[in-house]
Amino acid sequence: MRLSLGLLAVSVLAAGCEANGSENEWSDWTVSVYYTAVQSLYHGPPQKVRGCADFGCTVPDIEIGRFPDDFIDAVRDQGTGRITEGPYTGQYLLWSYDGGFRLDPQPRDPDGTILEPFHSAAADGLVAGTRLRLTDCGIIDAEDDETCDRFKHTEWVVGDEFTPGLGGDRHIDLYIGEETEQDYSDEIGVLTFAGAILEPVTS
């Protein structure tokens, strides 16, 4: 699982309540986002990466290749990165705190579930497979409601947890797909939500 709140400025500092004013377990959440890094957007000095050649291996002992050091940092932060140069072009470099680096043809979470943009989520303390909606974005620092609507008009499914020490109670991370430009984390950092409320999906 990636670093989230400290490195990604898109955050929801939630302080929500139900309409009747009483707090419940789905209010007062912190929400952050994560994404797949793209190698071509990074230009740091090359650094050797050792890991696993496939998702199923348990001993990360092969040399996968050399990648820009800032791309490697981004993969550690976000959990996945798409390779755009070299013999593994088109594959994904995955990272988890307990498994290290590994190659895979798909972006996956540490449990092996393929990540789906605006669908996959991660949270501590929620059972994998929990389905949720973001029902109230609260105050959003944006010119229009399109960003809020995109997060609200989808169903999120929890399939991962935070790297130990980075999540905590009432904190959820939402996967938004691949980054689209250089300094992507700075660009999406213009968004701020406050007062977000979640709702479980049971039907």
Short mmCIF file of N, CA, C and O in Angstrom, two decimals, residues 10-148:
data_model
loop_
_atom_site.label_atom_id
_atom_site.label_comp_id
_atom_site.label_asym_id
_atom_site.label_seq_id
_atom_site.Cartn_x
_atom_site.Cartn_y
_atom_site.Cartn_z
N VAL A 10 -4.39 15.63 -2.35
CA VAL A 10 -5.83 15.45 -2.43
C VAL A 10 -6.27 14.75 -1.18
O VAL A 10 -6.00 13.59 -0.98
N SER A 11 -6.96 15.44 -0.31
CA SER A 11 -7.40 14.81 0.93
C SER A 11 -8.76 15.31 1.30
O SER A 11 -9.18 16.38 0.91
N VAL A 12 -9.44 14.51 2.07
CA VAL A 12 -10.71 14.90 2.61
C VAL A 12 -10.56 14.96 4.11
O VAL A 12 -10.32 13.95 4.73
N LEU A 13 -10.68 16.15 4.66
CA LEU A 13 -10.61 16.30 6.11
C LEU A 13 -12.03 16.28 6.62
O LEU A 13 -12.70 17.30 6.73
N ALA A 14 -12.52 15.07 6.86
CA ALA A 14 -13.95 14.90 7.07
C ALA A 14 -14.34 15.23 8.50
O ALA A 14 -13.67 14.89 9.43
N ALA A 15 -15.48 15.91 8.60
CA ALA A 15 -16.03 16.20 9.92
C ALA A 15 -17.54 16.19 9.79
O ALA A 15 -18.23 17.14 10.17
N GLY A 16 -18.07 15.11 9.19
CA GLY A 16 -19.48 15.07 8.84
C GLY A 16 -20.36 14.49 9.91
O GLY A 16 -19.92 13.77 10.77
N CYS A 17 -21.65 14.81 9.82
CA CYS A 17 -22.66 14.25 10.71
C CYS A 17 -23.87 13.87 9.88
O CYS A 17 -24.04 14.32 8.76
N GLU A 18 -24.72 13.05 10.43
CA GLU A 18 -25.99 12.72 9.79
C GLU A 18 -26.89 13.96 9.82
O GLU A 18 -26.64 14.93 10.52
N ALA A 19 -27.95 13.89 9.01
CA ALA A 19 -28.85 15.03 8.93
C ALA A 19 -29.45 15.39 10.27
O ALA A 19 -29.76 16.55 10.55
N ASN A 20 -29.63 14.41 11.14
CA ASN A 20 -30.22 14.70 12.44
C ASN A 20 -29.20 15.21 13.45
O ASN A 20 -29.53 15.46 14.60
N GLY A 21 -27.91 15.36 12.99
CA GLY A 21 -26.90 15.97 13.85
C GLY A 21 -26.11 14.99 14.67
O GLY A 21 -25.17 15.38 15.34
N SER A 22 -26.46 13.70 14.66
CA SER A 22 -25.73 12.73 15.47
C SER A 22 -24.67 12.06 14.62
O SER A 22 -24.90 11.72 13.47
N GLU A 23 -23.50 11.85 15.18
CA GLU A 23 -22.43 11.18 14.47
C GLU A 23 -22.76 9.69 14.34
O GLU A 23 -23.39 9.10 15.20
N ASN A 24 -22.29 9.08 13.25
CA ASN A 24 -22.36 7.63 13.13
C ASN A 24 -21.04 7.13 12.57
O ASN A 24 -20.13 7.91 12.32
N GLU A 25 -20.92 5.83 12.38
CA GLU A 25 -19.65 5.26 11.96
C GLU A 25 -19.25 5.65 10.55
O GLU A 25 -18.10 5.46 10.15
N TRP A 26 -20.17 6.21 9.76
CA TRP A 26 -19.86 6.57 8.38
C TRP A 26 -19.62 8.07 8.21
O TRP A 26 -19.47 8.54 7.10
N SER A 27 -19.61 8.81 9.29
CA SER A 27 -19.24 10.22 9.21
C SER A 27 -17.86 10.40 9.82
O SER A 27 -17.29 9.47 10.39
N ASP A 28 -17.34 11.60 9.68
CA ASP A 28 -16.05 11.95 10.27
C ASP A 28 -14.91 11.11 9.70
O ASP A 28 -14.06 10.61 10.42
N TRP A 29 -14.89 10.96 8.36
CA TRP A 29 -13.86 10.20 7.68
C TRP A 29 -12.82 11.12 7.03
O TRP A 29 -13.13 12.26 6.65
N THR A 30 -11.62 10.60 6.89
CA THR A 30 -10.58 11.22 6.06
C THR A 30 -10.48 10.41 4.78
O THR A 30 -10.45 9.19 4.81
N VAL A 31 -10.48 11.09 3.64
CA VAL A 31 -10.42 10.42 2.35
C VAL A 31 -9.24 10.96 1.55
O VAL A 31 -9.06 12.17 1.46
N SER A 32 -8.44 10.06 1.00
CA SER A 32 -7.34 10.45 0.12
C SER A 32 -7.42 9.64 -1.16
O SER A 32 -8.27 8.74 -1.27
N VAL A 33 -6.59 9.94 -2.13
CA VAL A 33 -6.61 9.19 -3.39
C VAL A 33 -5.22 8.64 -3.68
O VAL A 33 -4.22 9.12 -3.17
N TYR A 34 -5.20 7.58 -4.51
CA TYR A 34 -3.93 7.06 -5.01
C TYR A 34 -4.09 6.72 -6.49
O TYR A 34 -5.21 6.66 -7.01
N TYR A 35 -2.94 6.55 -7.17
CA TYR A 35 -2.97 6.38 -8.62
C TYR A 35 -1.79 5.52 -9.05
O TYR A 35 -0.90 5.19 -8.26
N THR A 36 -1.76 5.17 -10.34
CA THR A 36 -0.65 4.43 -10.92
C THR A 36 0.33 5.41 -11.56
O THR A 36 -0.06 6.21 -12.42
N ALA A 37 1.58 5.38 -11.13
CA ALA A 37 2.61 6.22 -11.72
C ALA A 37 2.94 5.71 -13.13
O ALA A 37 2.77 4.53 -13.44
N VAL A 38 3.41 6.61 -14.02
CA VAL A 38 3.76 6.27 -15.39
C VAL A 38 5.22 6.64 -15.62
O VAL A 38 5.60 7.81 -15.47
N GLN A 39 6.04 5.68 -15.97
CA GLN A 39 7.49 5.87 -16.05
C GLN A 39 7.90 7.05 -16.93
O GLN A 39 8.83 7.79 -16.60
N SER A 40 7.24 7.25 -18.08
CA SER A 40 7.66 8.28 -19.02
C SER A 40 7.58 9.69 -18.45
O SER A 40 8.15 10.63 -19.02
N LEU A 41 6.89 9.86 -17.34
CA LEU A 41 6.74 11.19 -16.73
C LEU A 41 7.84 11.48 -15.72
O LEU A 41 7.82 12.54 -15.09
N TYR A 42 8.80 10.57 -15.57
CA TYR A 42 9.86 10.73 -14.58
C TYR A 42 11.23 10.71 -15.27
O TYR A 42 11.43 9.97 -16.24
N HIS A 43 12.15 11.51 -14.75
CA HIS A 43 13.42 11.69 -15.44
C HIS A 43 14.61 11.71 -14.49
O HIS A 43 15.66 12.27 -14.81
N GLY A 44 14.48 11.09 -13.34
CA GLY A 44 15.59 11.04 -12.39
C GLY A 44 16.68 10.08 -12.84
O GLY A 44 16.51 9.33 -13.81
N PRO A 45 17.81 10.08 -12.16
CA PRO A 45 18.89 9.16 -12.50
C PRO A 45 18.45 7.71 -12.32
O PRO A 45 17.67 7.40 -11.42
N PRO A 46 18.93 6.82 -13.19
CA PRO A 46 18.49 5.41 -13.12
C PRO A 46 19.00 4.72 -11.85
O PRO A 46 20.10 4.99 -11.38
N GLN A 47 18.15 3.85 -11.35
CA GLN A 47 18.49 3.09 -10.14
C GLN A 47 18.04 1.65 -10.34
O GLN A 47 16.97 1.38 -10.88
N LYS A 48 18.87 0.71 -9.89
CA LYS A 48 18.57 -0.71 -10.06
C LYS A 48 17.44 -1.13 -9.12
O LYS A 48 17.39 -0.72 -7.96
N VAL A 49 16.54 -1.97 -9.64
CA VAL A 49 15.45 -2.53 -8.84
C VAL A 49 15.54 -4.05 -8.88
O VAL A 49 15.63 -4.66 -9.96
N ARG A 50 15.50 -4.66 -7.73
CA ARG A 50 15.44 -6.11 -7.61
C ARG A 50 14.08 -6.50 -7.03
O ARG A 50 13.51 -5.77 -6.23
N GLY A 51 13.57 -7.64 -7.48
CA GLY A 51 12.27 -8.07 -6.99
C GLY A 51 11.87 -9.40 -7.58
O GLY A 51 12.72 -10.26 -7.85
N CYS A 52 10.57 -9.56 -7.81
CA CYS A 52 10.00 -10.79 -8.36
C CYS A 52 9.61 -10.59 -9.81
O CYS A 52 9.12 -9.52 -10.18
N ALA A 53 9.77 -11.63 -10.62
CA ALA A 53 9.42 -11.54 -12.03
C ALA A 53 7.92 -11.72 -12.26
O ALA A 53 7.43 -11.46 -13.36
N ASP A 54 7.18 -12.16 -11.26
CA ASP A 54 5.74 -12.33 -11.39
C ASP A 54 5.10 -12.17 -10.01
O ASP A 54 5.78 -12.16 -8.99
N PHE A 55 3.78 -12.08 -10.01
CA PHE A 55 3.08 -11.80 -8.77
C PHE A 55 3.17 -12.95 -7.77
O PHE A 55 3.18 -12.74 -6.57
N GLY A 56 3.26 -14.15 -8.27
CA GLY A 56 3.20 -15.31 -7.39
C GLY A 56 4.48 -15.67 -6.68
O GLY A 56 4.46 -16.49 -5.76
N CYS A 57 5.62 -15.07 -7.05
CA CYS A 57 6.87 -15.49 -6.43
C CYS A 57 6.97 -14.94 -5.01
O CYS A 57 6.34 -13.96 -4.65
N THR A 58 7.76 -15.61 -4.21
CA THR A 58 7.87 -15.23 -2.79
C THR A 58 9.25 -14.72 -2.41
O THR A 58 9.42 -14.17 -1.34
N VAL A 59 10.25 -14.92 -3.29
CA VAL A 59 11.61 -14.46 -2.99
C VAL A 59 12.02 -13.43 -4.04
O VAL A 59 12.30 -13.78 -5.18
N PRO A 60 12.02 -12.13 -3.68
CA PRO A 60 12.33 -11.08 -4.64
C PRO A 60 13.83 -10.96 -4.89
O PRO A 60 14.51 -10.09 -4.37
N ASP A 61 14.35 -11.86 -5.77
CA ASP A 61 15.80 -11.96 -5.90
C ASP A 61 16.33 -11.75 -7.31
O ASP A 61 17.50 -12.03 -7.58
N ILE A 62 15.49 -11.30 -8.27
CA ILE A 62 16.00 -11.06 -9.61
C ILE A 62 16.15 -9.56 -9.85
O ILE A 62 15.51 -8.74 -9.18
N GLU A 63 17.02 -9.22 -10.80
CA GLU A 63 17.14 -7.82 -11.19
C GLU A 63 16.08 -7.51 -12.23
O GLU A 63 16.11 -8.04 -13.34
N ILE A 64 15.13 -6.68 -11.86
CA ILE A 64 14.03 -6.34 -12.77
C ILE A 64 14.50 -5.34 -13.83
O ILE A 64 14.10 -5.40 -14.99
N GLY A 65 15.33 -4.40 -13.43
CA GLY A 65 15.80 -3.40 -14.38
C GLY A 65 16.25 -2.15 -13.66
O GLY A 65 16.34 -2.10 -12.43
N ARG A 66 16.52 -1.11 -14.47
CA ARG A 66 16.92 0.19 -13.93
C ARG A 66 15.86 1.20 -14.34
O ARG A 66 15.49 1.30 -15.51
N PHE A 67 15.40 1.97 -13.37
CA PHE A 67 14.32 2.93 -13.59
C PHE A 67 14.68 4.26 -12.95
O PHE A 67 15.50 4.31 -12.02
N PRO A 68 14.08 5.36 -13.42
CA PRO A 68 14.34 6.66 -12.78
C PRO A 68 14.05 6.59 -11.28
O PRO A 68 13.04 6.01 -10.87
N ASP A 69 14.93 7.17 -10.47
CA ASP A 69 14.74 7.03 -9.02
C ASP A 69 13.47 7.70 -8.54
O ASP A 69 12.84 7.23 -7.58
N ASP A 70 13.02 8.78 -9.22
CA ASP A 70 11.77 9.42 -8.79
C ASP A 70 10.55 8.56 -9.17
O ASP A 70 9.53 8.59 -8.49
N PHE A 71 10.66 7.78 -10.25
CA PHE A 71 9.61 6.83 -10.60
C PHE A 71 9.53 5.72 -9.54
O PHE A 71 8.44 5.35 -9.09
N ILE A 72 10.68 5.23 -9.12
CA ILE A 72 10.71 4.22 -8.07
C ILE A 72 10.07 4.75 -6.79
O ILE A 72 9.28 4.06 -6.13
N ASP A 73 10.40 5.99 -6.43
CA ASP A 73 9.79 6.60 -5.24
C ASP A 73 8.27 6.67 -5.39
O ASP A 73 7.52 6.41 -4.44
N ALA A 74 7.81 7.05 -6.60
CA ALA A 74 6.36 7.16 -6.83
C ALA A 74 5.69 5.80 -6.71
O ALA A 74 4.57 5.69 -6.18
N VAL A 75 6.35 4.73 -7.21
CA VAL A 75 5.78 3.39 -7.10
C VAL A 75 5.69 2.99 -5.63
O VAL A 75 4.69 2.40 -5.19
N ARG A 76 6.71 3.31 -4.85
CA ARG A 76 6.64 3.01 -3.41
C ARG A 76 5.51 3.79 -2.75
O ARG A 76 4.83 3.29 -1.86
N ASP A 77 5.29 5.02 -3.17
CA ASP A 77 4.23 5.84 -2.57
C ASP A 77 2.85 5.36 -2.97
O ASP A 77 1.93 5.32 -2.14
N GLN A 78 2.67 5.01 -4.25
CA GLN A 78 1.33 4.73 -4.78
C GLN A 78 1.02 3.24 -4.87
O GLN A 78 -0.14 2.86 -4.95
N GLY A 79 2.06 2.39 -4.95
CA GLY A 79 1.83 0.95 -5.00
C GLY A 79 1.97 0.34 -6.38
O GLY A 79 2.24 -0.86 -6.50
N THR A 80 1.78 1.15 -7.45
CA THR A 80 1.87 0.62 -8.81
C THR A 80 2.48 1.65 -9.74
O THR A 80 2.34 2.86 -9.54
N GLY A 81 3.16 1.16 -10.79
CA GLY A 81 3.69 2.04 -11.82
C GLY A 81 3.74 1.32 -13.15
O GLY A 81 4.12 0.14 -13.23
N ARG A 82 3.34 1.99 -14.22
CA ARG A 82 3.39 1.39 -15.56
C ARG A 82 4.75 1.66 -16.19
O ARG A 82 5.20 2.80 -16.24
N ILE A 83 5.38 0.59 -16.69
CA ILE A 83 6.70 0.68 -17.31
C ILE A 83 6.52 1.05 -18.78
O ILE A 83 5.71 0.44 -19.49
N THR A 84 7.28 2.05 -19.25
CA THR A 84 7.12 2.53 -20.62
C THR A 84 8.38 2.38 -21.46
O THR A 84 8.37 2.74 -22.65
N GLU A 85 9.45 1.86 -20.89
CA GLU A 85 10.70 1.69 -21.63
C GLU A 85 11.35 0.35 -21.25
O GLU A 85 11.17 -0.14 -20.13
N GLY A 86 12.12 -0.21 -22.21
CA GLY A 86 12.87 -1.42 -21.92
C GLY A 86 12.12 -2.70 -22.17
O GLY A 86 11.00 -2.69 -22.71
N PRO A 87 12.70 -3.83 -21.77
CA PRO A 87 12.11 -5.14 -22.09
C PRO A 87 10.76 -5.40 -21.44
O PRO A 87 10.02 -6.29 -21.87
N TYR A 88 10.43 -4.66 -20.39
CA TYR A 88 9.16 -4.88 -19.69
C TYR A 88 8.12 -3.80 -20.00
O TYR A 88 7.17 -3.61 -19.25
N THR A 89 8.31 -3.11 -21.13
CA THR A 89 7.36 -2.07 -21.53
C THR A 89 5.93 -2.61 -21.55
O THR A 89 5.67 -3.69 -22.09
N GLY A 90 5.03 -1.87 -20.93
CA GLY A 90 3.63 -2.27 -20.89
C GLY A 90 3.25 -3.05 -19.65
O GLY A 90 2.06 -3.18 -19.34
N GLN A 91 4.25 -3.56 -18.93
CA GLN A 91 3.96 -4.24 -17.68
C GLN A 91 3.96 -3.22 -16.53
O GLN A 91 4.26 -2.04 -16.70
N TYR A 92 3.61 -3.73 -15.36
CA TYR A 92 3.49 -2.86 -14.19
C TYR A 92 4.50 -3.29 -13.12
O TYR A 92 4.72 -4.48 -12.89
N LEU A 93 5.10 -2.29 -12.52
CA LEU A 93 5.97 -2.50 -11.37
C LEU A 93 5.13 -2.29 -10.13
O LEU A 93 4.58 -1.19 -9.91
N LEU A 94 4.97 -3.33 -9.33
CA LEU A 94 4.15 -3.27 -8.12
C LEU A 94 5.06 -3.22 -6.90
O LEU A 94 6.17 -3.74 -6.92
N TRP A 95 4.57 -2.62 -5.83
CA TRP A 95 5.33 -2.59 -4.58
C TRP A 95 4.38 -2.74 -3.40
O TRP A 95 3.28 -2.19 -3.38
N SER A 96 4.81 -3.52 -2.41
CA SER A 96 4.11 -3.59 -1.14
C SER A 96 5.15 -3.66 -0.04
O SER A 96 6.27 -4.14 -0.26
N TYR A 97 4.78 -3.19 1.16
CA TYR A 97 5.75 -3.11 2.24
C TYR A 97 6.24 -4.49 2.69
O TYR A 97 7.35 -4.64 3.19
N ASP A 98 5.42 -5.53 2.49
CA ASP A 98 5.82 -6.87 2.93
C ASP A 98 6.27 -7.78 1.80
O ASP A 98 6.75 -8.88 2.05
N GLY A 99 6.14 -7.33 0.55
CA GLY A 99 6.51 -8.18 -0.58
C GLY A 99 7.56 -7.58 -1.49
O GLY A 99 8.06 -8.26 -2.39
N GLY A 100 7.88 -6.30 -1.31
CA GLY A 100 8.86 -5.65 -2.17
C GLY A 100 8.31 -5.38 -3.56
O GLY A 100 7.10 -5.24 -3.76
N PHE A 101 9.21 -5.34 -4.54
CA PHE A 101 8.84 -5.05 -5.93
C PHE A 101 8.54 -6.34 -6.67
O PHE A 101 9.14 -7.39 -6.41
N ARG A 102 7.60 -6.25 -7.63
CA ARG A 102 7.31 -7.39 -8.50
C ARG A 102 6.72 -6.87 -9.80
O ARG A 102 6.16 -5.78 -9.87
N LEU A 103 6.83 -7.69 -10.85
CA LEU A 103 6.26 -7.36 -12.15
C LEU A 103 4.90 -8.03 -12.31
O LEU A 103 4.66 -9.11 -11.77
N ASP A 104 4.03 -7.39 -13.09
CA ASP A 104 2.72 -7.99 -13.37
C ASP A 104 2.15 -7.33 -14.62
O ASP A 104 2.41 -6.14 -14.87
N PRO A 105 1.36 -8.05 -15.41
CA PRO A 105 0.74 -7.43 -16.58
C PRO A 105 -0.42 -6.50 -16.24
O PRO A 105 -0.95 -5.81 -17.13
N GLN A 106 -0.84 -6.48 -14.97
CA GLN A 106 -1.96 -5.63 -14.54
C GLN A 106 -1.57 -4.86 -13.28
O GLN A 106 -0.74 -5.34 -12.50
N PRO A 107 -2.16 -3.69 -13.05
CA PRO A 107 -1.98 -3.03 -11.75
C PRO A 107 -2.82 -3.75 -10.71
O PRO A 107 -4.02 -3.94 -10.90
N ARG A 108 -2.20 -4.18 -9.63
CA ARG A 108 -2.91 -4.96 -8.62
C ARG A 108 -2.61 -4.41 -7.23
O ARG A 108 -1.58 -3.79 -6.99
N ASP A 109 -3.52 -4.72 -6.29
CA ASP A 109 -3.22 -4.44 -4.90
C ASP A 109 -2.41 -5.61 -4.34
O ASP A 109 -2.24 -6.63 -5.01
N PRO A 110 -1.88 -5.49 -3.11
CA PRO A 110 -1.02 -6.57 -2.58
C PRO A 110 -1.70 -7.93 -2.46
O PRO A 110 -1.01 -8.95 -2.39
N ASP A 111 -3.03 -7.97 -2.44
CA ASP A 111 -3.74 -9.25 -2.37
C ASP A 111 -3.98 -9.87 -3.74
O ASP A 111 -4.53 -10.96 -3.84
N GLY A 112 -3.59 -9.16 -4.80
CA GLY A 112 -3.72 -9.70 -6.15
C GLY A 112 -4.94 -9.23 -6.92
O GLY A 112 -5.12 -9.60 -8.07
N THR A 113 -5.77 -8.39 -6.32
CA THR A 113 -6.96 -7.88 -7.01
C THR A 113 -6.56 -6.78 -7.99
O THR A 113 -5.81 -5.86 -7.63
N ILE A 114 -7.06 -6.87 -9.22
CA ILE A 114 -6.77 -5.85 -10.23
C ILE A 114 -7.43 -4.53 -9.82
O ILE A 114 -8.62 -4.50 -9.47
N LEU A 115 -6.66 -3.45 -9.86
CA LEU A 115 -7.19 -2.14 -9.50
C LEU A 115 -8.03 -1.57 -10.64
O LEU A 115 -7.63 -1.59 -11.80
N GLU A 116 -9.19 -1.03 -10.29
CA GLU A 116 -10.09 -0.41 -11.27
C GLU A 116 -10.28 1.05 -10.91
O GLU A 116 -10.70 1.37 -9.79
N PRO A 117 -9.99 1.96 -11.86
CA PRO A 117 -10.15 3.39 -11.58
C PRO A 117 -11.57 3.74 -11.15
O PRO A 117 -12.55 3.24 -11.71
N PHE A 118 -11.68 4.59 -10.16
CA PHE A 118 -12.96 5.04 -9.61
C PHE A 118 -13.86 3.86 -9.22
O PHE A 118 -15.07 3.88 -9.40
N HIS A 119 -13.21 2.86 -8.65
CA HIS A 119 -13.94 1.70 -8.13
C HIS A 119 -13.18 1.06 -6.96
O HIS A 119 -13.78 0.73 -5.94
N SER A 120 -11.87 0.89 -7.10
CA SER A 120 -11.07 0.26 -6.06
C SER A 120 -10.77 1.24 -4.93
O SER A 120 -10.58 2.43 -5.16
N ALA A 121 -10.74 0.70 -3.71
CA ALA A 121 -10.48 1.53 -2.54
C ALA A 121 -9.68 0.73 -1.52
O ALA A 121 -9.58 -0.50 -1.59
N ALA A 122 -9.11 1.44 -0.55
CA ALA A 122 -8.36 0.81 0.53
C ALA A 122 -8.73 1.49 1.83
O ALA A 122 -8.96 2.71 1.87
N ALA A 123 -8.79 0.70 2.90
CA ALA A 123 -9.11 1.26 4.21
C ALA A 123 -8.72 0.27 5.29
O ALA A 123 -8.79 -0.95 5.08
N ASP A 124 -8.30 0.78 6.42
CA ASP A 124 -8.03 -0.07 7.58
C ASP A 124 -9.34 -0.34 8.32
O ASP A 124 -10.20 0.54 8.42
N GLY A 125 -9.51 -1.54 8.84
CA GLY A 125 -10.65 -1.85 9.69
C GLY A 125 -11.93 -2.19 8.96
O GLY A 125 -12.95 -2.45 9.59
N LEU A 126 -11.92 -2.19 7.61
CA LEU A 126 -13.09 -2.59 6.84
C LEU A 126 -12.79 -3.90 6.12
O LEU A 126 -11.70 -4.09 5.57
N VAL A 127 -13.75 -4.80 6.12
CA VAL A 127 -13.56 -6.12 5.50
C VAL A 127 -13.41 -5.96 3.99
O VAL A 127 -14.11 -5.16 3.36
N ALA A 128 -12.46 -6.70 3.40
CA ALA A 128 -12.30 -6.69 1.95
C ALA A 128 -13.62 -7.06 1.29
O ALA A 128 -14.31 -7.98 1.71
N GLY A 129 -13.98 -6.31 0.27
CA GLY A 129 -15.25 -6.52 -0.41
C GLY A 129 -16.34 -5.57 0.05
O GLY A 129 -17.42 -5.53 -0.55
N THR A 130 -16.07 -4.78 1.11
CA THR A 130 -17.04 -3.79 1.57
C THR A 130 -17.31 -2.78 0.46
O THR A 130 -16.38 -2.22 -0.12
N ARG A 131 -18.58 -2.55 0.16
CA ARG A 131 -18.97 -1.63 -0.90
C ARG A 131 -19.48 -0.34 -0.28
O ARG A 131 -20.29 -0.37 0.65
N LEU A 132 -19.03 0.78 -0.83
CA LEU A 132 -19.33 2.09 -0.24
C LEU A 132 -19.63 3.12 -1.31
O LEU A 132 -19.20 2.99 -2.46
N ARG A 133 -20.36 4.14 -0.90
CA ARG A 133 -20.52 5.34 -1.72
C ARG A 133 -20.13 6.56 -0.89
O ARG A 133 -20.31 6.58 0.33
N LEU A 134 -19.58 7.55 -1.57
CA LEU A 134 -19.35 8.85 -0.96
C LEU A 134 -20.61 9.67 -1.19
O LEU A 134 -20.94 10.02 -2.33
N THR A 135 -21.37 9.93 -0.14
CA THR A 135 -22.68 10.57 -0.31
C THR A 135 -22.64 12.08 -0.14
O THR A 135 -23.55 12.77 -0.57
N ASP A 136 -21.61 12.59 0.52
CA ASP A 136 -21.54 14.03 0.76
C ASP A 136 -20.08 14.46 0.74
O ASP A 136 -19.28 14.01 1.56
N CYS A 137 -19.72 15.30 -0.23
CA CYS A 137 -18.35 15.81 -0.32
C CYS A 137 -18.12 16.97 0.63
O CYS A 137 -16.98 17.38 0.85
N GLY A 138 -19.18 17.53 1.17
CA GLY A 138 -19.03 18.70 2.03
C GLY A 138 -18.58 19.90 1.23
O GLY A 138 -19.05 20.15 0.13
N ILE A 139 -17.63 20.65 1.77
CA ILE A 139 -17.10 21.83 1.10
C ILE A 139 -15.95 21.39 0.20
O ILE A 139 -15.03 20.73 0.64
N ILE A 140 -16.00 21.76 -1.07
CA ILE A 140 -14.95 21.39 -2.01
C ILE A 140 -14.35 22.64 -2.60
O ILE A 140 -15.07 23.57 -3.02
N ASP A 141 -13.02 22.70 -2.62
CA ASP A 141 -12.30 23.85 -3.15
C ASP A 141 -12.12 23.68 -4.66
O ASP A 141 -11.08 23.28 -5.15
N ALA A 142 -13.19 23.95 -5.39
CA ALA A 142 -13.17 23.83 -6.85
C ALA A 142 -14.19 24.79 -7.44
O ALA A 142 -15.09 25.26 -6.75
N GLU A 143 -14.05 25.07 -8.74
CA GLU A 143 -14.93 26.03 -9.40
C GLU A 143 -16.31 25.45 -9.71
O GLU A 143 -17.25 26.19 -9.93
N ASP A 144 -16.41 24.14 -9.79
CA ASP A 144 -17.69 23.51 -10.13
C ASP A 144 -17.83 22.21 -9.35
O ASP A 144 -16.97 21.85 -8.55
N ASP A 145 -18.93 21.51 -9.61
CA ASP A 145 -19.23 20.29 -8.86
C ASP A 145 -18.81 19.02 -9.59
O ASP A 145 -19.11 17.92 -9.13
N GLU A 146 -18.13 19.14 -10.74
CA GLU A 146 -17.83 17.96 -11.54
C GLU A 146 -16.95 16.97 -10.77
O GLU A 146 -17.16 15.76 -10.85
N THR A 147 -15.95 17.47 -10.06
CA THR A 147 -15.05 16.57 -9.34
C THR A 147 -15.80 15.82 -8.25
O THR A 147 -15.69 14.60 -8.12
N CYS A 148 -16.58 16.53 -7.47
CA CYS A 148 -17.37 15.89 -6.43
C CYS A 148 -18.31 14.85 -7.04
O CYS A 148 -18.42 13.74 -6.54
#
